[in-house]
Amino acid sequence: MGSSQREVQQRQKAKASRDDVVVVGVIPEDARLEFVRLCCAEKNTAKSNFFGKEKEEEANHTKKKKKKKKKKTWIPYGTAGFRCDETAMDPIAFRCGFIAACVAAFSSKSSRKRTRASGVVVTASHNHAKDNGVKLVDGEGNVLGERYEGACEALCNATTAKELHDALDTFEEAIVEDQGNNVAEVKEEEEERTTTTTTNDDSGIVVAPVVYFGRDARESGARLVEKAKEGAKVLGNNRVEIRDRGVVTTPMLHYFVYAHGKAVEEFFAKEEGKEEDKCVRTEMLRKKIDVATHEAAYFERAAVGYLSLIEEDEEEKSADGNANTTLNNIRKNVVEGLRSNATGLPPLHIDCANGVGFVAFEKLLAVFDAIREKSGDKRSEQIELVLKNGPKDGPVNLNCGSDFVQKNQRAPDTATCSRQSFVNQRCASVDGDCDRLVYFSIEEEEEEENSSKKNFLLCDGDKLSILLAFFLIEQIFLAGLAHKISLGIAHTAYSNGAFTKFCEKNGVETVCAKTGVKNVHKAAEENFDIGVYFESNGHGTALFSKKTVEMIEKELVDELTRMSLEQERKNRRNASSSSSKSLQSVILTTKLKALLTLKATIQTINPAIGDAISSVLLIEGILRIKGNMPFAEWHAMYRDLPTKQTKVKVKDRTVIECFDSERKCSKPEGLQKRIDEILSSSSVSSSTDSSKRAFVRPSGTEDIVRVYVEASDAETCEKICTKVEEAVVEFCSF
Ligand code: 16G
Ligand code: MG
């Protein structure tokens, strides 16, 4: 009996004794064994000794050739997937490829057989150029759920066959949970798999699950994508298809997976080609998926969304008469603080972090050019982007990118784009994989180190949230839907106290969530019909619930019907307009315009995940609609409290445990009490300063503890920060 057969028998015996029959067979046995074999056979191909040493030891251990065991570094599933030095990433990429293939093939929770796709993005986002990483995308185009994190971490760090099998068992349990624990369906699925080469949908149409691959502009990306594809192929060519989308932003890859699912859903909902035979229909479906998941579809959706957004505004500006004057007045007065008398919006200089964002923005501009050439649509001249810091300009994120700009509160400074080139411009900055965005400006030339901060103005995630949320509140109000739709903002503990106060003052509901896109996204989704969220670092978007999107679409149809009936009645009466009639038409026009604006907003937003490209289009559109609101006016909506953020290195950061969305800590015992004492101590500031706030949390991406302090003046921040740092060192060193 071969060793692998023995393994299967042993495992099945163990499982039977655990009465764990549901899980058996989610991943076909042949693929499982091949995966384990390849992981174990993985030799020291990369420069690191990630697994090679352990395998050697396993093989040698019967020969009693005692070798000193070299400890492998445990690579955690961080806040957003795996990240480490690129030389240690090969085995992780391989295993993540296999994980993604299984997710595509087996994990769909609804219409299991129809919406099958998943994604792998090879990126280390804002990290150093020598790092790389993997982000995993689930069948809906979202970040792979938290329930998989433990299993993924165990799988990627397992060093023996037993550890790999155990981790695969946990992984299968997560898949079964996703399937809704439907034992019958799982079994039926397994039977199908053994009798057919591909997955068949109910109507007999062959729809193979697909794994989409993409990478940022890092040099190591191409190699690691190949590794990940190898991992996916272990599941078998007949079980998953592989589509490599090359160099793309992270949000683009999320969009492809989302669009795949939507295309399939729509195909069956509309019963497309239902007269045709199943071969023709299969071809139709494949084509539909190809078109929907092509990058052209992504860019066109966003560009057309933006053009529709500003279209309403253009019409309004060019039109004349009472109706539009009244409309303008209504719009102007609805939300305090969103007005402007400016006449033009200067070009936006975008720092692309020497990364993939540069390539993607170039493609977006080409789409605008093509629209202009084809249809002579002058509106596309309404966006002027000056792209800076592309992949050829230097190592990704080095002295540039949104993380550098936001954390250091200064403009990028690279070999090809000096800080000077950003002075007196309207500027924005994205990160290495283009899912973060911040706006900034430097008002005057900087001469001395210390003066740079004075001239530097930052509109971070908080200010993006405010602009977007207030704009949407206004549109919902104008559309007459304010009483039907709840809108609020989700944020993290890092949001400035001035931001939360401003929201409170203006009656905008907020919820605080733990750091990390997945947490804030969830909070926005669960608490509001329209949930706007941005982390201060610039990750974010606005989420429209399905019900809200349907409501807006229905209202739009109803409104158009009402208006055409009104027009007919008018024509019939053929009477000259009275004042009451003209008022009615004003209200109808306002409502219609707002509904169209909301529809355009939905189209501009990447529905899968926060996306710096769609956020730029949205913000630029809103600023234009707001009468070309200047940067300084947006920035001055409220004034941030001074803050201080530092890192403290301790022996084990995980001894700190937090609660209250990380604003307080429960462990180590006594630390929170000490922080509270520091905050109330008269030696740091007067007790009347109610804005003082401080918290500590272990980083999810670095081996450090983060300290955050906020107070009404910078000096107090410094004092509190030093004392909190000392407390962290004292309480965490044992
Ligand atoms: C990752 C997260 C980001 C979070 C940051 C916190 C994603 C896509 N990215 O970059 O949301 O703010 O980690 O880092 O989820 P920290 O735990 O080191 O403070
Ligand atoms: Mg990023």
mmCIF file of C-alpha atoms and ligand atoms in Angstrom, residues 79-80 83 125-127 135 143 407 433 435-436 492 494 515-518 520 535 537 539 697-702 704 706, ligand 1:
data_model
loop_
_atom_site.group_PDB
_atom_site.id
_atom_site.type_symbol
_atom_site.label_atom_id
_atom_site.label_comp_id
_atom_site.label_asym_id
_atom_site.label_seq_id
_atom_site.Cartn_x
_atom_site.Cartn_y
_atom_site.Cartn_z
ATOM 1 C CA THR A 79 -4.983 42.748 8.750
ATOM 2 C CA ALA A 80 -5.240 42.200 4.977
ATOM 3 C CA ARG A 83 2.819 40.046 3.745
ATOM 4 C CA SER A 125 0.194 47.585 -0.777
ATOM 5 C CA HIS A 126 1.972 50.500 0.930
ATOM 6 C CA ASN A 127 4.823 48.341 2.270
ATOM 7 C CA LYS A 135 -4.763 39.352 -0.738
ATOM 8 C CA VAL A 143 -12.091 40.407 1.089
ATOM 9 C CA LYS A 407 1.831 59.659 8.241
ATOM 10 C CA ASP A 433 -1.934 49.009 -4.910
ATOM 11 C CA ASP A 435 -6.883 51.271 -2.689
ATOM 12 C CA ARG A 436 -6.083 54.294 -0.503
ATOM 13 C CA THR A 492 -12.073 53.822 13.273
ATOM 14 C CA TYR A 494 -7.997 56.922 14.475
ATOM 15 C CA THR A 515 -9.024 49.040 12.388
ATOM 16 C CA GLY A 516 -8.992 47.258 9.018
ATOM 17 C CA VAL A 517 -11.120 47.572 5.894
ATOM 18 C CA LYS A 518 -13.035 44.364 6.629
ATOM 19 C CA VAL A 520 -15.205 49.211 8.851
ATOM 20 C CA GLU A 535 -10.235 54.889 7.506
ATOM 21 C CA ASN A 537 -5.463 56.473 5.999
ATOM 22 C CA HIS A 539 -9.276 53.268 2.545
ATOM 23 C CA ARG A 697 -3.199 48.717 20.120
ATOM 24 C CA PRO A 698 -0.967 45.986 18.739
ATOM 25 C CA SER A 699 -0.339 46.553 15.024
ATOM 26 C CA GLY A 700 -1.767 43.970 12.634
ATOM 27 C CA THR A 701 0.922 44.586 10.044
ATOM 28 C CA GLU A 702 4.119 45.225 12.017
ATOM 29 C CA ILE A 704 5.044 46.925 17.223
ATOM 30 C CA ARG A 706 0.829 51.722 18.088
HETATM 31 C C1 16G B 1 -3.863 47.239 6.471
HETATM 32 C C2 16G B 1 -5.347 47.367 6.241
HETATM 33 C C3 16G B 1 -5.843 48.737 6.653
HETATM 34 C C4 16G B 1 -5.457 49.050 8.078
HETATM 35 C C5 16G B 1 -3.978 48.844 8.304
HETATM 36 C C6 16G B 1 -3.681 48.908 9.787
HETATM 37 C C7 16G B 1 -6.705 46.477 4.414
HETATM 38 C C8 16G B 1 -6.909 46.382 2.938
HETATM 39 N N1 16G B 1 -5.646 47.176 4.829
HETATM 40 O O1 16G B 1 -3.164 48.094 5.644
HETATM 41 O O2 16G B 1 -7.237 48.738 6.533
HETATM 42 O O3 16G B 1 -5.760 50.377 8.396
HETATM 43 O O4 16G B 1 -3.602 47.544 7.839
HETATM 44 O O5 16G B 1 -2.377 48.581 10.029
HETATM 45 O O6 16G B 1 -7.457 45.921 5.188
HETATM 46 P P1 16G B 1 -1.867 48.349 11.510
HETATM 47 O O7 16G B 1 -2.668 47.221 12.111
HETATM 48 O O8 16G B 1 -0.424 48.054 11.361
HETATM 49 O O9 16G B 1 -2.100 49.623 12.257
#
